[in-house]
Amino acid sequence: MRNQNVFRPGMVFLCLAIAYPSSLVLAALTLESSFNLTETYTDNLFYNDKDKEDDFGTLAGPNLELRYDNPDIVLGATYFGRFAAFVNNPDQNRYIQNANILLDLPFLTKRYKKLTVTIDETMNFTPQLDAFSLSGAQDASTTYSGRGGTDSGGTGGTVGAAGGALGGSGISQGTGGTQGVFTSRASAFSNMSGITVGYAMTPSVTPTFSYKNQYLHFFSSGFQDQLTHIGRFALSYGKSEQTTIIPSYTYLQTDYLGTPTQVTVSDKLISHQPRLTISHNFTPLLTGALQGGAAFSKQIGAKETQDNGATTQELSDKWQSTFIGGATITKSYRNGNISLNVDQTIGGGGGLASQETRTQTLTGRIQHSLSTKLNGFASFGYARNKSTQDGNAFDTNTYRVQGGISYAFLNWLSGNVSYSHINQKSKGLAVGDIKVNQVFFGLTAFADPWVLMR
């Protein structure tokens, strides 16, 4: 793997935390663990409509969370792993895993009142990733069920970022430009690092500075490595107990590394994104947010190859403006919650193409507790991806619907059953038409938490 200069603030602050003397008061070291076994069937294992092949698969592996708490520091880590084995395609067997670092520093807040510091560090390794998607349009993984059947759809964050088993959850990158795009398998490694610092100037005004980067490396041909830098400044103003107004500015830069894809070439993408967000609590159980702004972007050194390499077209390197924004509404009720989200963003191609992409998504989800042990969920998603500045890599519409139930058999054993359907239509050069149906049945066993206190 290439040795890139990727900032890892989690490691820096880990050394700081070890060097800082903890208080001589009660501290706890906790380990929570569970083991998941999932049987699955898919009618299009390779996400290729021209050569469809169905298969049965078995996925098995642990979920671990180790956490250390005392009044000065909170330090933890989570780990997710799945070995996937297939009946008809044993050469596609592989191990999927991801790790996340949790680091909170209460001693900084004690010493510097009103200061908050958040550290992010996430690593994902997905050999033979089951389709490549960066989308809220597929927002539920089915390989992990929470204790007591409380999580009917799995965890869309940690587990989804690990590859989502056969669900094609891909690598979760909130600013990715290929949200909702599915394509053939690719072995990939992703590292996301970041730090966020906030300071409460007054009870209602809090400025926040953050920096994150993501290094995305592919071991498979046809994809291009990327290093994305995201810097953001936001000023949160609590107009009232119900309404918050947040003007913000985001700088995004994607550097394209290594061998270009088969259809695109580019050096980098630069984007300046001012935005205004207004969130409002209509009632304690009904919340909504509205945001809008503009992305002023340009791509440097962008070219596109067409007709199997017969022609090459240089794309515009001029600044162009695009509306970005969206709306979210969430309703909680006694037995569950409903959410609906619409969004438009600008991204850098996500490894499928080194090209600026406009992504429009519409997603919805409902989760309902049928009883104290039985839960159900359903979700739908639509994503529209289109290359900007005369590019032709993306012109794709992707739909996905999911549904399932989970049941707590015992206080240490739960199970889930779910179904997923994907339908993708594409006129772009980077991806094609895809139809996939998937069924999952999983069991998760939970061990009693191990706690050491001093």
PDB file of C-alpha atoms in Angstrom, residues 12 51 127 138 151 206 249 282 326 328 351 417 421:
ATOM      1  CA  VAL A  12      -1.758  11.891  18.300  1.00  0.00           C
ATOM      2  CA  ASP A  51     -23.541 -12.418 -16.666  1.00  0.00           C
ATOM      3  CA  PRO A 127     -11.563  -7.431   0.262  1.00  0.00           C
ATOM      4  CA  GLN A 138     -29.300   2.075   0.951  1.00  0.00           C
ATOM      5  CA  ASP A 151     -32.355  -2.815  15.926  1.00  0.00           C
ATOM      6  CA  THR A 206     -20.934  28.147  19.452  1.00  0.00           C
ATOM      7  CA  TYR A 249     -18.360  27.135   5.055  1.00  0.00           C
ATOM      8  CA  PHE A 282     -41.925  21.522  15.977  1.00  0.00           C
ATOM      9  CA  GLY A 326     -31.788  19.579   1.209  1.00  0.00           C
ATOM     10  CA  THR A 328     -34.946  16.351   6.602  1.00  0.00           C
ATOM     11  CA  GLY A 351     -12.971   6.026  -6.985  1.00  0.00           C
ATOM     12  CA  VAL A 417     -34.896 -11.656   8.397  1.00  0.00           C
ATOM     13  CA  HIS A 421     -34.106  -5.105  -4.075  1.00  0.00           C
TER      14      HIS A 421
END
